[in-house]
Coordinates of C-alpha atoms in Angstrom, one line a residue:
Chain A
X752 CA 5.1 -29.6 -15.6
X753 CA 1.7 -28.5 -14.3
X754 CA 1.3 -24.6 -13.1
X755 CA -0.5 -23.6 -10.3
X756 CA -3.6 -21.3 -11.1
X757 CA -4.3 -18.7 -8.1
X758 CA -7.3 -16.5 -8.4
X759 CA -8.0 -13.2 -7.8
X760 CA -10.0 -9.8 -8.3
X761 CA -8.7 -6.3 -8.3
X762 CA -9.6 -4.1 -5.0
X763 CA -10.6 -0.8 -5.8
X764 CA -7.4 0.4 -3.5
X765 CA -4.8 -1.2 -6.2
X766 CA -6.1 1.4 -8.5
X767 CA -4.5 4.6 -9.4
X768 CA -5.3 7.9 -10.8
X769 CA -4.9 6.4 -14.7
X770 CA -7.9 4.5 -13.5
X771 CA -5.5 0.6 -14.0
X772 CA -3.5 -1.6 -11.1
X773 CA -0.7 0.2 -10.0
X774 CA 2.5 -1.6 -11.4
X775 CA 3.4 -1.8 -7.6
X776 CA 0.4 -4.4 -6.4
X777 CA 1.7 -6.7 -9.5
X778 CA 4.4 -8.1 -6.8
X779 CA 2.3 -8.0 -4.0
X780 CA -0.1 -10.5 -6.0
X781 CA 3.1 -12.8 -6.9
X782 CA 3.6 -13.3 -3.3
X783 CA 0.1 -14.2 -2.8
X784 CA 0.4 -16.9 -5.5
X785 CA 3.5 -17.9 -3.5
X786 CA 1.6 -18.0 -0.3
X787 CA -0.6 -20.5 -2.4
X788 CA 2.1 -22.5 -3.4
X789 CA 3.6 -23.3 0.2
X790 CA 0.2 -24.4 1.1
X791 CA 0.0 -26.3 -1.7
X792 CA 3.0 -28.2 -0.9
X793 CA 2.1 -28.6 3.0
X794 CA 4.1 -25.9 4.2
X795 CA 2.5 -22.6 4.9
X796 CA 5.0 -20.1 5.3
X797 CA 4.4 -19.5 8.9
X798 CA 5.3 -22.9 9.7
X799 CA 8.5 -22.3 7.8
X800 CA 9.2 -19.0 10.1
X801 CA 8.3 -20.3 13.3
X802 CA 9.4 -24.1 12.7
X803 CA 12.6 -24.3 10.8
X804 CA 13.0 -20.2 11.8
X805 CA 13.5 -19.2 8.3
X806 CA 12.9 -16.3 6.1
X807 CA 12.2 -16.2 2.6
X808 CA 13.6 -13.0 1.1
X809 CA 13.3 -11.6 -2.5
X810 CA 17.0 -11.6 -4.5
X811 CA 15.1 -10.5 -7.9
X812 CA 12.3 -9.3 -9.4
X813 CA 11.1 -9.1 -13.3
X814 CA 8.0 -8.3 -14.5
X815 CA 7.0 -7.3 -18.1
X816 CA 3.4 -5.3 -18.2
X817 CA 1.3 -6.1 -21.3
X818 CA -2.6 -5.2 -20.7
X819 CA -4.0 -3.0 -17.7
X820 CA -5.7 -4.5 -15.4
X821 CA -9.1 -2.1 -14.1
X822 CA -11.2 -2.2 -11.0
X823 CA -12.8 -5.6 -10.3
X824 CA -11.6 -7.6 -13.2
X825 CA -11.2 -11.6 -12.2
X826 CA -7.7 -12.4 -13.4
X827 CA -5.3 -15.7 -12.7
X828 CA -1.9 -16.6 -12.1
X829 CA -0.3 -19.6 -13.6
X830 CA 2.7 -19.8 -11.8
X831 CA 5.2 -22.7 -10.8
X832 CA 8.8 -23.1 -9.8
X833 CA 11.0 -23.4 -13.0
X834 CA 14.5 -23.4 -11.7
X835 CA 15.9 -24.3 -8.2
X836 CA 19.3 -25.2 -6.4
X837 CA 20.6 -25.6 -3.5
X838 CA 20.6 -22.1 -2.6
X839 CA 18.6 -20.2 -5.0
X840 CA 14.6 -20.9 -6.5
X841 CA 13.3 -18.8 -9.0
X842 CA 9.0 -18.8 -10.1
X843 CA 8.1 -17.4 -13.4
X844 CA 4.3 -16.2 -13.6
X845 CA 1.7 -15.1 -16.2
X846 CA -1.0 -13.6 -15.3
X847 CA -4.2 -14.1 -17.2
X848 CA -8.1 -12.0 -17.3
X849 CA -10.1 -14.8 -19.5
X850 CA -7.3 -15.3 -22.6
X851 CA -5.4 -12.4 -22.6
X852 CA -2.0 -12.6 -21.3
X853 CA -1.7 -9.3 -18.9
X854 CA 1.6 -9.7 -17.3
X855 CA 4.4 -12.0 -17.1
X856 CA 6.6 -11.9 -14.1
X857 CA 9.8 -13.8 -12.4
X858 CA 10.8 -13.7 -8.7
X859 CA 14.4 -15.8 -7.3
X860 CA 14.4 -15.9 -3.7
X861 CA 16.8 -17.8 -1.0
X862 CA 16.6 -18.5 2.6
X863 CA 18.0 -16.8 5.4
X864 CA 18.2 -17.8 9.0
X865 CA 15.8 -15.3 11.0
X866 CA 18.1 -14.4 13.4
X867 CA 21.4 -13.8 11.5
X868 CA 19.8 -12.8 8.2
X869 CA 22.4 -14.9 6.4
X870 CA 21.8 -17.0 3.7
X871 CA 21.6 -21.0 4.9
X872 CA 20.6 -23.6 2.6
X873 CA 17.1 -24.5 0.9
X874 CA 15.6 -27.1 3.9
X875 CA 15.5 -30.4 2.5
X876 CA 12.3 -31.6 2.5
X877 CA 11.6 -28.2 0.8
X878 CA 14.1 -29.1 -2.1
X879 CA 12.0 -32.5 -2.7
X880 CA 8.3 -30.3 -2.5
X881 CA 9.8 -28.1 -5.5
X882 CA 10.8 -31.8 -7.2
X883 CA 7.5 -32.7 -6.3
X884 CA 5.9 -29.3 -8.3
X885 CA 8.4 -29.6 -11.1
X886 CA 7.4 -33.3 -12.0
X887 CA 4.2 -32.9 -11.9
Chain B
X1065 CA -0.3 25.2 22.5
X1066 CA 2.4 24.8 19.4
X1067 CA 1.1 22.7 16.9
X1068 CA 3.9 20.8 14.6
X1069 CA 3.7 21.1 11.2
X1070 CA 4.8 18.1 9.2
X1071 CA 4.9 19.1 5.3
X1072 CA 4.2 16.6 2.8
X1073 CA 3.4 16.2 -1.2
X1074 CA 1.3 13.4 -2.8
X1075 CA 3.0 10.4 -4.6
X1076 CA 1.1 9.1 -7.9
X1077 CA 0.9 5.5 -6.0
X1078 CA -1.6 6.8 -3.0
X1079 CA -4.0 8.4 -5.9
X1080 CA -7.1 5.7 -7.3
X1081 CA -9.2 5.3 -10.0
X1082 CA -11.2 8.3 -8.9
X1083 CA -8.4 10.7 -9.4
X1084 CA -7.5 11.3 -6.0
X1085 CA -5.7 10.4 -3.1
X1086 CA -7.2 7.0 -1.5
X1087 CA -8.1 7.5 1.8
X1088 CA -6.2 4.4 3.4
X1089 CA -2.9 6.3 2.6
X1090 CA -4.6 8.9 5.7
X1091 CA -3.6 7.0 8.5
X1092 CA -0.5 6.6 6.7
X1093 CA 0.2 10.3 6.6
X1094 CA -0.4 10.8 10.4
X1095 CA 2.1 7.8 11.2
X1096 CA 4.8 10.2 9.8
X1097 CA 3.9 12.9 11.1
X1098 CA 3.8 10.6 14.8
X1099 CA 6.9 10.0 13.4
X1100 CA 8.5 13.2 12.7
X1101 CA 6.9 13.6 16.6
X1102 CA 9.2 11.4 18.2
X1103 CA 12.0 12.6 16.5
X1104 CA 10.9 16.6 18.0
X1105 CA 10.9 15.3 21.5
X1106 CA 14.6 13.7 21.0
X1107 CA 13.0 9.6 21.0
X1108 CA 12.7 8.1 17.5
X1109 CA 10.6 5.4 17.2
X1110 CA 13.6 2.9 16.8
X1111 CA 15.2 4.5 20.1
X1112 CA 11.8 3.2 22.0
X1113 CA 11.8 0.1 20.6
X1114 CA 15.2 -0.8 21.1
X1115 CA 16.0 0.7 24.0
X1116 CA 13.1 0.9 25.7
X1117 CA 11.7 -2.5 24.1
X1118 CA 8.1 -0.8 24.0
X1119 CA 5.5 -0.8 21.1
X1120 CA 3.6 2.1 20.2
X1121 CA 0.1 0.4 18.9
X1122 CA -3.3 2.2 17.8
X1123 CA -6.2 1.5 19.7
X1124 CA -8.5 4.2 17.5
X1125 CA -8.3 5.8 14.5
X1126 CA -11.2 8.7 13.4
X1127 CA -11.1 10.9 10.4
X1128 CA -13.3 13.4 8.7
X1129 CA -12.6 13.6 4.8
X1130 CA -13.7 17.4 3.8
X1131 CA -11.6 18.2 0.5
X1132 CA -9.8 15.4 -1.8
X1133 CA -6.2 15.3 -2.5
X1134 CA -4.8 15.1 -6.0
X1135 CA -1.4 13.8 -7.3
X1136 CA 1.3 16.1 -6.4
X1137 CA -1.0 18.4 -4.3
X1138 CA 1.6 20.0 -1.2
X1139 CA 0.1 19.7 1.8
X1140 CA 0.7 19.9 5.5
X1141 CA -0.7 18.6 8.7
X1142 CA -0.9 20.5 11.7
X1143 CA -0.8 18.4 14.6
X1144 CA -0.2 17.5 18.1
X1145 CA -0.8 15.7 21.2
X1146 CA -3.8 16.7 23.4
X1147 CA -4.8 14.2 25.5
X1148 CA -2.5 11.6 27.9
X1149 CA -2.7 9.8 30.9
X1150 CA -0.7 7.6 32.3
X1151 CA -1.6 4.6 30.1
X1152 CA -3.2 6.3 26.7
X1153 CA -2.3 9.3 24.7
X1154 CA -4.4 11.1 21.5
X1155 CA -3.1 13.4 18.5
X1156 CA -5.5 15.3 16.9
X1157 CA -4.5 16.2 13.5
X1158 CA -5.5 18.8 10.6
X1159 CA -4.3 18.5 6.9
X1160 CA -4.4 22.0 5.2
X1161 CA -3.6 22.2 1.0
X1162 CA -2.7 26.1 1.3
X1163 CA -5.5 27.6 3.5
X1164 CA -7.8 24.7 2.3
X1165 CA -8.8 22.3 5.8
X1166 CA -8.8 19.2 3.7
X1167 CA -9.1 16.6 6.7
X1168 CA -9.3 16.3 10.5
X1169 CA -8.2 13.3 12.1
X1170 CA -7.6 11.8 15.8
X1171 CA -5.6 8.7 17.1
X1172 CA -4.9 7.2 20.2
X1173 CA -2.4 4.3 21.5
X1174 CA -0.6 3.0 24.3
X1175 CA 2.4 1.7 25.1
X1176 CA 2.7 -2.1 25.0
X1177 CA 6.0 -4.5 25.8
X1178 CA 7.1 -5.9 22.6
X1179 CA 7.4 -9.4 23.3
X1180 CA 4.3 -9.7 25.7
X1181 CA 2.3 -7.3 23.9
X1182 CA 1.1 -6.6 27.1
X1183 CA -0.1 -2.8 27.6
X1184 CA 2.6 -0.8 30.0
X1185 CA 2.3 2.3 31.5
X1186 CA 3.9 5.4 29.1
X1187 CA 7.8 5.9 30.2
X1188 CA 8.3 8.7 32.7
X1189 CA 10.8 10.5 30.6
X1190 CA 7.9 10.2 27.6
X1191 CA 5.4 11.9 29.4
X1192 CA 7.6 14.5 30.7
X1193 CA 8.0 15.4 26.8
X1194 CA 3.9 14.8 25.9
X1195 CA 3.4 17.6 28.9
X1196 CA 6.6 19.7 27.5
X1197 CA 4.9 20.2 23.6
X1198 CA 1.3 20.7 25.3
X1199 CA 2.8 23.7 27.3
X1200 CA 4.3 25.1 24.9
Chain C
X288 CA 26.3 11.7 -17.8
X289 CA 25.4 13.2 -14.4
X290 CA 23.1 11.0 -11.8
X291 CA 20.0 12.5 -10.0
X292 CA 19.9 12.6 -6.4
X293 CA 16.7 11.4 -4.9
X294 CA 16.8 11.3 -0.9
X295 CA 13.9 9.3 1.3
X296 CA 14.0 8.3 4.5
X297 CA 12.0 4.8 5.1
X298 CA 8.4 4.8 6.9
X299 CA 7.0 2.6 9.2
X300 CA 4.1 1.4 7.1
X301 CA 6.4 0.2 4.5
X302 CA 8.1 -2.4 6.9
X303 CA 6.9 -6.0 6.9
X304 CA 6.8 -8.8 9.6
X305 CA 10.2 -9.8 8.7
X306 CA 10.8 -6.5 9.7
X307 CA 12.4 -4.9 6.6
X308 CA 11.0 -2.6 4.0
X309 CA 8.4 -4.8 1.6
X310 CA 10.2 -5.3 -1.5
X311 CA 7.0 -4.1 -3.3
X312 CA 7.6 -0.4 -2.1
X313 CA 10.8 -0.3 -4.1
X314 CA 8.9 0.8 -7.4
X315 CA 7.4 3.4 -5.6
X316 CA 10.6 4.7 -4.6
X317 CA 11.5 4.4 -8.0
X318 CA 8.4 5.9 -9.2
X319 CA 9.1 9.1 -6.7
X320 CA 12.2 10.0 -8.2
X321 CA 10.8 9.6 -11.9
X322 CA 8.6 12.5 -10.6
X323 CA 11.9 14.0 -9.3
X324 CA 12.9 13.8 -12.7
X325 CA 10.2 15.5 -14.6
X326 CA 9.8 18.3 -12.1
X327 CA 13.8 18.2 -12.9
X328 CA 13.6 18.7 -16.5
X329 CA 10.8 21.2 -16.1
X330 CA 7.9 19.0 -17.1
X331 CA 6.0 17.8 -13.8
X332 CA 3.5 14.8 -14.6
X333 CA 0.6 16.7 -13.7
X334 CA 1.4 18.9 -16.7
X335 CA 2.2 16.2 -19.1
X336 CA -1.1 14.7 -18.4
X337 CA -2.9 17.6 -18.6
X338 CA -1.3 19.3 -21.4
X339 CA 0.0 16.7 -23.6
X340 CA -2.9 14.4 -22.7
X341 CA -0.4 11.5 -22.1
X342 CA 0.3 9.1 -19.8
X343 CA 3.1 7.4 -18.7
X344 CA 3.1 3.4 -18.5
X345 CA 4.9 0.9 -17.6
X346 CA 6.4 -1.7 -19.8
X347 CA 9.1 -3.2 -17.5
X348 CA 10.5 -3.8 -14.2
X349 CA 13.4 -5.2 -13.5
X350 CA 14.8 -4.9 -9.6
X351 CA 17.8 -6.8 -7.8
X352 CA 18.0 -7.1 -4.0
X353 CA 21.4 -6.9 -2.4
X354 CA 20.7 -5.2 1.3
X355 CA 17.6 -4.8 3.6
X356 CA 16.2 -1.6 4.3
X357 CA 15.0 -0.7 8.1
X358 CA 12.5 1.3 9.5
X359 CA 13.8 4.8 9.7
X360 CA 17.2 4.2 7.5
X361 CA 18.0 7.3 5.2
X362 CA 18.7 6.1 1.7
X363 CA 19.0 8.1 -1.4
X364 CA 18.8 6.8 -5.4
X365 CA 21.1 7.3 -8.0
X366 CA 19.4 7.4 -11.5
X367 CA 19.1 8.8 -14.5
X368 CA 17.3 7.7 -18.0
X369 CA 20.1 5.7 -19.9
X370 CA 18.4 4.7 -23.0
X371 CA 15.6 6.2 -25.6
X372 CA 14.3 6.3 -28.8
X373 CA 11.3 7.6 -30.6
X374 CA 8.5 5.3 -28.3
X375 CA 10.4 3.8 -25.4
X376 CA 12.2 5.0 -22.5
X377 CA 14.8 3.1 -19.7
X378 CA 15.9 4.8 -15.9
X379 CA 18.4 3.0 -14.4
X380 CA 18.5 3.4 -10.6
X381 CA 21.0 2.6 -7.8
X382 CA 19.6 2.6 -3.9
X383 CA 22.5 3.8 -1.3
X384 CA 22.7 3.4 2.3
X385 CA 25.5 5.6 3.2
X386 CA 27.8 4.0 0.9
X387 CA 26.1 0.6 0.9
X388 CA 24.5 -0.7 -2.0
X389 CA 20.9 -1.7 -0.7
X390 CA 19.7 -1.9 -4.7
X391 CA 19.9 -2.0 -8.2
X392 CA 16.7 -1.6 -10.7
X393 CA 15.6 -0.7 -14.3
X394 CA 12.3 0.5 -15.6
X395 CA 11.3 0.7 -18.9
X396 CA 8.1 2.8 -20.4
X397 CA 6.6 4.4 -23.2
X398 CA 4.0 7.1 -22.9
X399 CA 0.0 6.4 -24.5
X400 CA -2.8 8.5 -25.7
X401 CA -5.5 8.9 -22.5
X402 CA -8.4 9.2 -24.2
X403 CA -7.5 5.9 -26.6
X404 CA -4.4 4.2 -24.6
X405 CA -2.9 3.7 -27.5
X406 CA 1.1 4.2 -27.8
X407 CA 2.3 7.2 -29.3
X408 CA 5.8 8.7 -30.1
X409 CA 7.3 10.4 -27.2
X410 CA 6.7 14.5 -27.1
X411 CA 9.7 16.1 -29.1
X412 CA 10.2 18.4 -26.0
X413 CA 10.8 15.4 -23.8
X414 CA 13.5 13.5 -26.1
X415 CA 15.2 17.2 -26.0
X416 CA 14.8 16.9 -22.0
X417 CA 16.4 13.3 -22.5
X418 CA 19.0 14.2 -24.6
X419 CA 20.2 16.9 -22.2
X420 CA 20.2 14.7 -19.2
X421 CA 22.3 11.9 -20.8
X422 CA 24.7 14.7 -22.1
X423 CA 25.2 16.6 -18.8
Chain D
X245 CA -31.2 -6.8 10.5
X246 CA -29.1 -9.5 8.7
X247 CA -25.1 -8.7 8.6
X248 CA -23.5 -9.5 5.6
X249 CA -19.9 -11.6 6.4
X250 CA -17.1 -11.2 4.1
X251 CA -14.4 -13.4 4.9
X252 CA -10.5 -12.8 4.1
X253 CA -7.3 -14.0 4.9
X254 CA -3.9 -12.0 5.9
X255 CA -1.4 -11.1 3.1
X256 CA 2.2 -10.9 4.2
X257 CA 2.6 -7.5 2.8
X258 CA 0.2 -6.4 4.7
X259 CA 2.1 -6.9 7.9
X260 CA 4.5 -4.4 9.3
X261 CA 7.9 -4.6 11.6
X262 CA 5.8 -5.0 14.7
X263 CA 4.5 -8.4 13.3
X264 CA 0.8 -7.9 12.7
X265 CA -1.2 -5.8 10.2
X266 CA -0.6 -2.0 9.8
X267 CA -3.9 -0.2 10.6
X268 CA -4.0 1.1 7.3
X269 CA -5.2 -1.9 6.1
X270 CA -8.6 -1.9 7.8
X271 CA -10.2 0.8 5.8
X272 CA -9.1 -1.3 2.9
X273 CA -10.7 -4.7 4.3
X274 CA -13.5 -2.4 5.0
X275 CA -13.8 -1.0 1.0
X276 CA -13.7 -4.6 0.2
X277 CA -16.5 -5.7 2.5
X278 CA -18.5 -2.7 0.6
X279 CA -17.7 -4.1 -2.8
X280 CA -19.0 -7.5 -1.9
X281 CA -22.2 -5.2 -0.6
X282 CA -22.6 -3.9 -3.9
X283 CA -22.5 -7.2 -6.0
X284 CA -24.8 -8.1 -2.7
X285 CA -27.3 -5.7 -4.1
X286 CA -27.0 -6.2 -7.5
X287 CA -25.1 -2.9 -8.5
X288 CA -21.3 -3.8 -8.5
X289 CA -19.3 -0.5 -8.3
X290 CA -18.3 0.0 -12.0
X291 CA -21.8 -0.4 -13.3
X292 CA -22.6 2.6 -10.5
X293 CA -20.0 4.5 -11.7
X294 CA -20.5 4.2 -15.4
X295 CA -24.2 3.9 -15.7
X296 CA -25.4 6.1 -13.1
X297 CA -21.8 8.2 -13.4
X298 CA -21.5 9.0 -9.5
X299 CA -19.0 8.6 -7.5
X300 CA -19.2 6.8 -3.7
X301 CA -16.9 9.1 -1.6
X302 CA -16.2 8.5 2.3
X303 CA -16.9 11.4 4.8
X304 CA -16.0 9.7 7.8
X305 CA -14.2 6.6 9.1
X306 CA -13.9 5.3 12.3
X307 CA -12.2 2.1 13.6
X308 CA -11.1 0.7 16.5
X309 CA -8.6 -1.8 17.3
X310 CA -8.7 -4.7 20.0
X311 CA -7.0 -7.4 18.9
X312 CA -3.9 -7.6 16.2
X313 CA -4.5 -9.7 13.1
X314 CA -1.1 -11.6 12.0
X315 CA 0.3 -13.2 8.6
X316 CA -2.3 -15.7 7.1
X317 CA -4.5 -15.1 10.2
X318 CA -8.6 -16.2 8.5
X319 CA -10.8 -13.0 9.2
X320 CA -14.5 -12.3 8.4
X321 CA -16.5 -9.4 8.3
X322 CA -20.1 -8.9 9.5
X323 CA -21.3 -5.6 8.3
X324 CA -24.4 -4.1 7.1
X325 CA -26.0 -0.5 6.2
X326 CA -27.3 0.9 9.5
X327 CA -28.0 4.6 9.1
X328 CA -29.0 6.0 6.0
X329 CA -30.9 9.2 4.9
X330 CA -31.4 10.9 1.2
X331 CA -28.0 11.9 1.1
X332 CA -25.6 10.1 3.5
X333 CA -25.3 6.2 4.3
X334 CA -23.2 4.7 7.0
X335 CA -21.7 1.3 7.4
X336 CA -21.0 -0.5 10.2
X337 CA -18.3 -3.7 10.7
X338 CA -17.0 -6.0 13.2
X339 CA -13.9 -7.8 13.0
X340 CA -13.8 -11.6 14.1
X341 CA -10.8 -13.7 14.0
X342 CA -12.3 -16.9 14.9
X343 CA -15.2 -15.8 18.0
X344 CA -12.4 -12.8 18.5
X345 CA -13.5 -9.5 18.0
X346 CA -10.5 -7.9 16.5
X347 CA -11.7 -4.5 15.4
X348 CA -15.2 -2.5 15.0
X349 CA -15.3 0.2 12.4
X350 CA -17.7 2.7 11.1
X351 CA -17.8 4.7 7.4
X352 CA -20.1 7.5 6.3
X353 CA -20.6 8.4 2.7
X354 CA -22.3 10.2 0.3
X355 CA -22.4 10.3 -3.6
X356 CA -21.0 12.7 -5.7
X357 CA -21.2 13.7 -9.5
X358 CA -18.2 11.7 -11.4
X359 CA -18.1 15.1 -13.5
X360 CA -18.7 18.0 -11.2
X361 CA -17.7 16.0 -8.0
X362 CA -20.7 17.5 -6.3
X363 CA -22.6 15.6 -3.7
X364 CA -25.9 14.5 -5.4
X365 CA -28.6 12.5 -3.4
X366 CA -28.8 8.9 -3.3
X367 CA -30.0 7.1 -6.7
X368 CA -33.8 6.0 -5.6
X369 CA -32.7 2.1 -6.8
X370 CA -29.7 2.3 -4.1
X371 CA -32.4 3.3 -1.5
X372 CA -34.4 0.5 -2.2
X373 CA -31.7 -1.3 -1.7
X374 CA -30.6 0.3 1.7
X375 CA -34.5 -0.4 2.3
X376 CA -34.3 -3.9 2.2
X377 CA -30.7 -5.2 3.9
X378 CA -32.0 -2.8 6.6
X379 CA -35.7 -5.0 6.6
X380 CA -34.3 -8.2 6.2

């Protein structure tokens, strides 16, 4: 399975007063990689909203902080989808400044219908992109 | 004229690398205390939007930074409206840490239909309040 | 064992376009009431940084979705530190809606030199704070 | 004068309930734009702050707002140095979404001791600097 690499540098606003990333822009850079990904696979998550009208939302969230990261470092995300079904996908990340592992992170998600915020099914065409990604 | 007081103390999230409170979490502040506004006057902001299917929207933001912040400072903003017509209204805003005028800051919005996004004239029963807390 | 009560009431800037609170603010709720917490015990952050000359750091997030949060909705957290030895520390924390379960999370730390970042054992003084939480 | 153009795309969590960006995040696209000044320049922010050990600090901000940015929306930034004297600098930015001009902002700043946090005059290199994306 290949992973997806995203890059990225640290804004001087993720910062806090212990002079790292605030353990709360860690997420906030997961869902950028996963912003990637949909593009990636040919379906950016706007057309998923507006076309098939549905939401992704977050079920769960894990993330295990190894090494700070400071103001302007370059860091990466290798990332992929590891587990799916019908309902239910789960990424696992590790984020990356040159060698050193910094964080390692999982997010599992469903889909929910925009309007009546319940869960529906994973679209298929969706199902056989994160095939697609796992087979790689 | 009253002014409102809207009391506040600094999370460790809205501090940076520089030790103190990032000034992006400003604006922030004053959207509460806008907040803690339209609560006063009896029209929370998810009354308006609901009932009254409006959008309060910014169309400019000024502030003067004269003292930092620091994690877990109290402080309090003094605050009100000063300037309406029919179409625009302004808060001008001061943040105090004890006697200490830390910042100054002004914003001004309209009224726009949430799905046009069109601007609309301020509801009657709005400005009828706006006029009640300048009076005062 | 006794639960802290930590109350909050959602702000506008911590909704997103699917028009729910951002799943990334819920370590900064968390991360308000740990400062709940120390004020609690009688050991405010500020202090133990300045002090003690530690910090605080995360090691691990864990965080389970169940409900949506709204602009505006009250919520409070339930939480409390559940498990600790000489170097490593765990809150558990529950988010209510009324008396809806909107979340469930766990963070684990350990507190470091500032000067060095290094790990070190946690203050005595604390682990007696700890020990008299978890026995209340 | 030549503008500098920093380009950018939307992050979801920079979206609020209303659908487009919270305001609060143009004084952080606007800290960006400033970072890529510095690399610009030759004097990336970190090597400022611990070579020359001074602080940038913002005095004044100013924006204002004439077009809502949405989720993935592409963005750039032209921006330069305009106003500048031994002790204060000021940028100014436009906004484009496409040939859109979405927002127009100002900042003032000044330097300050890392230490003392006392306003010290502008390092004579940085000047030079000023000098020349004014000239060019």
């Amino acid at each position: 399975m290949i992973k997806l690499r995203y890059d990225r540098k640290v804004n001087f606003y993720e910062t806090d007063a212990q002079g790292i990333v605030h353990h709360s822009n860690y997420p906030r850079y997961f869902e950028e990689a996963r912003g990637f990904f949909l593009e990636y696979v040919g379906y950016p998550y706007p057309k998923l909203r507006e076309e098939i009208n549905i939401d992704v939302v977050l079920l769960k969230l894990e993330i295990e902080y190894h090494q700070p990261l400071y103001f302007q470092d370059k860091f990466y995300i290798l990332f992929n989808i590891e587990e799916f079904n019908r309902f239910k996908f789960s990424f696992f990340y590790q984020i990356f400044k040159e060698d050193i592992l910094v964080a390692t992170g999982k997010t599992s998600h469903c889909c929910i219908d925009r309007k009546t915020r319940k869960i529906v099914s994973i679209p298929p065409f969706l199902l056989e992109k994160f095939k697609g990604v796992i087979n790689d």
